[in-house]
Short mmCIF file of C-alpha atoms in Angstrom, two decimals:
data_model
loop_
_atom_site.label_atom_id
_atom_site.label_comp_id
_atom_site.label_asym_id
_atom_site.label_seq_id
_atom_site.Cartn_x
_atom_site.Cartn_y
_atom_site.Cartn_z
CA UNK A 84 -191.72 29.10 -30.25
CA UNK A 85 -192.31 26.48 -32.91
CA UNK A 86 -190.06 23.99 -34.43
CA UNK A 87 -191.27 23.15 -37.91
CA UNK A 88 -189.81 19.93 -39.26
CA UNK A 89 -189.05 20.75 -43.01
CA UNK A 90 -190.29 17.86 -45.94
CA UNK A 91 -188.45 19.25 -48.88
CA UNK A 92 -190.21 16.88 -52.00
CA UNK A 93 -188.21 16.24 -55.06
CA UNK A 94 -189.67 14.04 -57.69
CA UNK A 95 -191.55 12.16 -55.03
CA UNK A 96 -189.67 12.03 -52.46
CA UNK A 97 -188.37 13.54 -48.85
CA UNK A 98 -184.68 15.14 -49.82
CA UNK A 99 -182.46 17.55 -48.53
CA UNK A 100 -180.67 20.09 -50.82
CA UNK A 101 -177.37 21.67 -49.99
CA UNK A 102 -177.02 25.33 -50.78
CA UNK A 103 -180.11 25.00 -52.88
CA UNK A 104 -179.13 23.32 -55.60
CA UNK A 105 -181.33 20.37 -56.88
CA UNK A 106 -178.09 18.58 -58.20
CA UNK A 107 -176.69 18.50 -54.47
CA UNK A 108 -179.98 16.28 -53.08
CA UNK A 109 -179.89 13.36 -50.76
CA UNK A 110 -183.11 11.02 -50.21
CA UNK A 111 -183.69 10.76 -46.83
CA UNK A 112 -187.10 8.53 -47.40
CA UNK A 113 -189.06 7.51 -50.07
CA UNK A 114 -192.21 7.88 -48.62
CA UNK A 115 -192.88 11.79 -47.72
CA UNK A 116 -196.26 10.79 -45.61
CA UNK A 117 -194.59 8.57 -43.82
CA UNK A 118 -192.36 10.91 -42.80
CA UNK A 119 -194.96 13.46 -42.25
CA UNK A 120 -196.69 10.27 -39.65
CA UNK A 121 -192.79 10.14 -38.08
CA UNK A 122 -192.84 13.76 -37.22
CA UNK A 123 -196.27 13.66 -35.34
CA UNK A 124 -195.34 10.51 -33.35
CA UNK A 125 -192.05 12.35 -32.36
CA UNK A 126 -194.21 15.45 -30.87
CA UNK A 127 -193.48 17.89 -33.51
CA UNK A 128 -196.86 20.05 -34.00
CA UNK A 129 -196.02 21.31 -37.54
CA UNK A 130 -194.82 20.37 -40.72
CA UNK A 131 -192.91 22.67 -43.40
CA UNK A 132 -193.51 21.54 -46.65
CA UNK A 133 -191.66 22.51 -50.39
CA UNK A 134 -192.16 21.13 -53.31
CA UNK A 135 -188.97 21.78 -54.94
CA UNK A 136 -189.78 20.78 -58.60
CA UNK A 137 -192.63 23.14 -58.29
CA UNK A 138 -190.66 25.84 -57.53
CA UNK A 139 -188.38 26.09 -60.25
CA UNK A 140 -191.65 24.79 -62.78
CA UNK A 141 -193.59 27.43 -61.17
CA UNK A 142 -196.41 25.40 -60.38
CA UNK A 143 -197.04 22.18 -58.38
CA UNK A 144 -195.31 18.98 -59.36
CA UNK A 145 -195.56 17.17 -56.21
CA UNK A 146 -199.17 17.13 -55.53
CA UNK A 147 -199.77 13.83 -54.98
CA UNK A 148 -197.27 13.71 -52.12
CA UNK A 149 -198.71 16.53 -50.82
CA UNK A 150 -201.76 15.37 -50.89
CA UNK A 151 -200.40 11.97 -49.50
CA UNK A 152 -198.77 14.13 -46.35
CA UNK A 153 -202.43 15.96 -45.65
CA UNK A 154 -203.79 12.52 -45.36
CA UNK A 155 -201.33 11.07 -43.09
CA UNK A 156 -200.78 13.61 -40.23
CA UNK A 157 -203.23 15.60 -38.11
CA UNK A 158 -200.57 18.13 -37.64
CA UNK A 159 -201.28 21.66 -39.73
CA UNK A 160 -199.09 22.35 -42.81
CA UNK A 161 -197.92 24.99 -44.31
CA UNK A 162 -196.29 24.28 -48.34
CA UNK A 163 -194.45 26.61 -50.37
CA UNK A 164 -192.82 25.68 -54.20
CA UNK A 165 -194.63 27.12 -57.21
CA UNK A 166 -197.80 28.65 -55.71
CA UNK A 167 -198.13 31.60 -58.77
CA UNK A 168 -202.27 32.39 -58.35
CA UNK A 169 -205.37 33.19 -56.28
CA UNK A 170 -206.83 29.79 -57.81
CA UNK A 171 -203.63 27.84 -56.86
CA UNK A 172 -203.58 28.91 -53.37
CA UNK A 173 -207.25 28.14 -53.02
CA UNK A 174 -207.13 24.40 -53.97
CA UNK A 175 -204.67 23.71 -51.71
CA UNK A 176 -206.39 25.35 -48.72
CA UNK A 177 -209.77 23.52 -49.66
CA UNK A 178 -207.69 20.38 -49.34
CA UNK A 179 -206.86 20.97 -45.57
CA UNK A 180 -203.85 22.86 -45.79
CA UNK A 181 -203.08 25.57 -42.99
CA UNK A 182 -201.18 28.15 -44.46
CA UNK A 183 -199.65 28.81 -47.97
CA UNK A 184 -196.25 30.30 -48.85
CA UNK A 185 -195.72 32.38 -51.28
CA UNK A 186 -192.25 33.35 -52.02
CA UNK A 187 -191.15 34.44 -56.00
CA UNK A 188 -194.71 35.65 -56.12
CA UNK A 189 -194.17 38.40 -53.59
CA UNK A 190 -191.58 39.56 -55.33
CA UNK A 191 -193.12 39.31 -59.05
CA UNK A 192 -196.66 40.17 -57.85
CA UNK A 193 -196.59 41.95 -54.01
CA UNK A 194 -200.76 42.80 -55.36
CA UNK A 195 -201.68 39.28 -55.43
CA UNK A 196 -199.67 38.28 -52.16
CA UNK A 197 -202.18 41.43 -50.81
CA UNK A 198 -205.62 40.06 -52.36
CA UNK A 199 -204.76 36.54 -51.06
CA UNK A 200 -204.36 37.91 -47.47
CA UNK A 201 -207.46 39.67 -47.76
CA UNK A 202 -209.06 36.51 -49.56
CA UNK A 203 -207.74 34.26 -47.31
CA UNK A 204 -207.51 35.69 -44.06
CA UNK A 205 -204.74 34.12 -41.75
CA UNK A 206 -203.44 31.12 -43.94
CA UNK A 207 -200.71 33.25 -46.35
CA UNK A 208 -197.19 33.49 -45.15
CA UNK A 209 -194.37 35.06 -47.49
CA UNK A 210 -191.18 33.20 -48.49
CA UNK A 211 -188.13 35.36 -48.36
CA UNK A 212 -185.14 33.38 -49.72
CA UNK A 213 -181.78 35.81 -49.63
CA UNK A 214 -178.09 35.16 -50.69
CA UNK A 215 -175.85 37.74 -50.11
CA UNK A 216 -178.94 39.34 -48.12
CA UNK A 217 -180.47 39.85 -51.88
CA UNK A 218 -183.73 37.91 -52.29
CA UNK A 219 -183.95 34.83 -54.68
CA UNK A 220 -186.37 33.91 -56.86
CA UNK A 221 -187.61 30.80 -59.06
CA UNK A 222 -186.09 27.93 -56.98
CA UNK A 223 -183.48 30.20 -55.82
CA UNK A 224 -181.87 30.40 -59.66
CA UNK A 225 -182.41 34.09 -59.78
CA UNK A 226 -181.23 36.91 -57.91
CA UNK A 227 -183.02 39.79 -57.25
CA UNK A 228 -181.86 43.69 -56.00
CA UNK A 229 -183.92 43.69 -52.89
CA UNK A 230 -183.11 43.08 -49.58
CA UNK A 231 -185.00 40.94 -47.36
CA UNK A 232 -186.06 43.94 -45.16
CA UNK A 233 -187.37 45.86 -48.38
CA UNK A 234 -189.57 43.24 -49.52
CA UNK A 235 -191.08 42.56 -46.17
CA UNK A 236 -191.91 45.76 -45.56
CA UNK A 237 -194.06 45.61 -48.95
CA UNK A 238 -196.39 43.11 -46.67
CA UNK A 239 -196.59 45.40 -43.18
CA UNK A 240 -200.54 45.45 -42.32
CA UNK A 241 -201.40 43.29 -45.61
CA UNK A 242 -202.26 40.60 -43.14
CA UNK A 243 -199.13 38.77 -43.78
CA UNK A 244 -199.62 35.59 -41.02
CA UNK A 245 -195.64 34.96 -40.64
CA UNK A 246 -192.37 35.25 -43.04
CA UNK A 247 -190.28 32.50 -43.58
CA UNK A 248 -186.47 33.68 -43.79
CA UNK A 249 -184.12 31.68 -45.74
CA UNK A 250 -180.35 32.42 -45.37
CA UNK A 251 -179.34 30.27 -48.88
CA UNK A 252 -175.50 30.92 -48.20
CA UNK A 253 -176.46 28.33 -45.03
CA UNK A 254 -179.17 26.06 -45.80
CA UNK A 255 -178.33 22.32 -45.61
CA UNK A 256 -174.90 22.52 -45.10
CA UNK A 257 -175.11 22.43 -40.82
CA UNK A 258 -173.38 25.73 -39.88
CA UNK A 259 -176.07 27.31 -37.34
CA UNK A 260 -179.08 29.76 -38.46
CA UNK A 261 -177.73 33.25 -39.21
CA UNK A 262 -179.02 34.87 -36.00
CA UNK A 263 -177.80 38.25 -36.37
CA UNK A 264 -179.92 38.82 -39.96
CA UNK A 265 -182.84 36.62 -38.76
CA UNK A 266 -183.53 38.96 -35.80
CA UNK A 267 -182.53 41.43 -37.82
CA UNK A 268 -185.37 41.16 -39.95
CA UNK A 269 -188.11 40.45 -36.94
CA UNK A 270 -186.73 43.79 -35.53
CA UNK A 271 -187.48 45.35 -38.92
CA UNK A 272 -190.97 44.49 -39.32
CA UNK A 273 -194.36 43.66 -36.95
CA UNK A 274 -194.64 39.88 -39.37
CA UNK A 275 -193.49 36.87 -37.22
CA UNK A 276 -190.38 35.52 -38.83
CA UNK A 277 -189.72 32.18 -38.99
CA UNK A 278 -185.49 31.34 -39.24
CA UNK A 279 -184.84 28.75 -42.12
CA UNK A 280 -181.33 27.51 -42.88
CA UNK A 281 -178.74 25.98 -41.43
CA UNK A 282 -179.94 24.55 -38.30
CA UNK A 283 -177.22 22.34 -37.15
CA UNK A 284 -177.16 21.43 -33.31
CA UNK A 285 -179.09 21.96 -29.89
CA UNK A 286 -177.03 25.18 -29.66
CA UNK A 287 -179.64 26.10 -32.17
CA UNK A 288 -182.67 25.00 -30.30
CA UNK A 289 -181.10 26.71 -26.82
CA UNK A 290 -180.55 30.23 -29.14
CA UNK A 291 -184.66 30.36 -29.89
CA UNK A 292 -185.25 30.45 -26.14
CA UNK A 293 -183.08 33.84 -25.91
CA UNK A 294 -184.59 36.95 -25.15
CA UNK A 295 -183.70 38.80 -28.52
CA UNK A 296 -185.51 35.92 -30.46
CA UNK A 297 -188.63 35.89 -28.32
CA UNK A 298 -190.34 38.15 -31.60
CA UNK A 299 -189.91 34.80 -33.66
CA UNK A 300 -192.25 32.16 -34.46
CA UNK A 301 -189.79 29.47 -34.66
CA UNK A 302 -187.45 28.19 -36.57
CA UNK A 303 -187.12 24.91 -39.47
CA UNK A 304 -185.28 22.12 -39.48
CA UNK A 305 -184.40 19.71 -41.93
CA UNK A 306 -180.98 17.81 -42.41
CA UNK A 307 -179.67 18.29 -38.97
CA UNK A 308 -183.05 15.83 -37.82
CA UNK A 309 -182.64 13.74 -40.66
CA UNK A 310 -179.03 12.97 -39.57
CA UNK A 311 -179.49 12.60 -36.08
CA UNK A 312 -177.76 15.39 -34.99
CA UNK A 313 -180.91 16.98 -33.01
CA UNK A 314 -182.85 14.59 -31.24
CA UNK A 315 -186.48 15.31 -31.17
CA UNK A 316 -187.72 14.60 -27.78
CA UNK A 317 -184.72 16.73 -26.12
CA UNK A 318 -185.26 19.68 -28.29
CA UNK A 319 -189.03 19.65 -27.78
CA UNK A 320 -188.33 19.32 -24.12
CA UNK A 321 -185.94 22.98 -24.15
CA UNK A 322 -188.78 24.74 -26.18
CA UNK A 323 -191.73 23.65 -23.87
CA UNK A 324 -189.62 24.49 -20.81
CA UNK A 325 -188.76 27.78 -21.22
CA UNK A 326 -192.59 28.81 -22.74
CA UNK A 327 -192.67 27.66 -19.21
#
C-alpha cells in the first residue's frame, strides 16, 4: 500500500486546487523540486505529479518543473496533465519518468491508451476523474456520460499498470476519500486503483490498511500534508506496520 505525495504544478509552481478549479489555487512552495527533495527525505517512495496548465492546454506547460522534479529526487514518478500522443508519452519516459497518466485521452482515444500499453509495457496508468460518478475531461471542465466503471473496463487486459480514481466532488477540500466508490471500482475491475481526493486525516491512512481496500495500490495526498494535518513519519509508520 503506497502513499503517493501529490505535486500539483500551476504556472511553475507546487499548488493545491479546491474542487478543481484553477481559480481556487493556493501556493504551497515555489520551488516544485524542492518539494519533490522534501518528500524523499520524509520517507515517501513516490511522487504524483500534474501539470495542471497542461491539462486544460492539452499538452505540457510545466516541463521545466518537471524536468526540475526528475532531477531532484531518486524516488519514481508518475505525471499526468496534457499527455495527448504516443510521441508525448515517449519523451517523458526517455527522461526518467516511471509511469505516465493518461486521463482525457482514454476517454477521447481508448486505441491509443491500448498501443501505449503495448508500446510501453508497464509505465501507462489511466486517469479517471468523476463528478457525480460521470468522468471529466480537459482539466475537469467537461463532463462526460460514462461512469468510472465503464471506462475502466475499456482497459481490462490492455496492460493498464494502475488507475488513478479521482472523486472531484472531494478533492482538496479535506472531507475523507470516498471509500465506498473507490473500492467500488477495484471490485469492478482486475487494474490496481489508486484513491485520489479528499484525503483529510490519519483516519484516512488507518482505512487503507482495511481488509476491503487490500485490492488498492494506495492512495494520494496533497493538501492535508501540505497543511500539516497528516504527519509523514506517523502515517508511513501505520502503512509499513500492517504490510507487516
Amino acid at each position: 500500500m503506497i502513499l503517493f505525495p501529490a505535486i500539483d504544478l500551476k504556472d511553475g509552481q507546487c499548488v493545491r486546487l479546491k474542487l478543481g478549479e484553477m481559480s481556487q489555487a493556493t501556493v504551497y512552495n515555489a520551488d516544485p523540486a524542492d518539494q519533490a527533495l522534501a518528500f524523499e527525505r520524509q520517507g515517501f517512495e513516490w511522487l504524483h505529479v500534474v501539470d495542471l496548465n497542461g491539462a486544460f492546454a492539452g499538452e505540457s506547460v510545466n516541463s521545466s518543473a518537471v524536468e526540475a522534479i526528475l532531477s531532484a529526487t531518486k524516488n519514481p514518478v508518475q505525471l499526468g496533465g496534457g499527455i495527448r500522443t504516443l510521441a508525448h508519452i515517449e519523451k517523458w519516459l526517455e527522461k526518467g519518468l516511471a509511469r505516465v497518466i493518461l486521463g482525457t485521452i482514454a476517454v477521447r482515444d481508448p486505441d491509443l491508451v491500448r498501443e501505449a500499453c503495448r508500446k510501453f509495457p508497464g509505465k501507462i496508468a489511466v486517469g479517471i476523474d468523476a463528478r457525480g460518478g460521470k468522468v471529466a475531461v480537459e482539466g475537469w471542465a467537461e463532463t462526460s456520460d460514462l461512469s468510472a466503471t465503464e471506462l475502466a473496463r475499456r482497459f481490462e487486459g490492455a496492460g493498464v499498470s494502475a488507475i488513478i480514481y479521482t472523486d472531484i466532488d472531494r478533492d482538496g477540500i479535506l472531507t475523507g476519500i470516498n471509500w465506498e466508490s473507490t473500492i467500488e471500482l477495484a471490485d469492478a475491475v482486475s487494474i490496481p486503483v489508486i484513491a485520489s481526493g479528499g484525503l483529510a486525516s490519519l483516519d484516512d491512512i488507518h482505512r487503507m490498511t482495511q481488509p476491503d481496500a487490500a485490492r488498492l495500490e494506495g492512495a494520494i495526498s496533497g493538501r492535508a500534508l501540505y497543511d500539516g494535518r497528516i504527519d509523514p513519519t506517523e502515517a508511513l509508520a501505520i502503512l509499513k506496520e500492517a504490510k507487516g
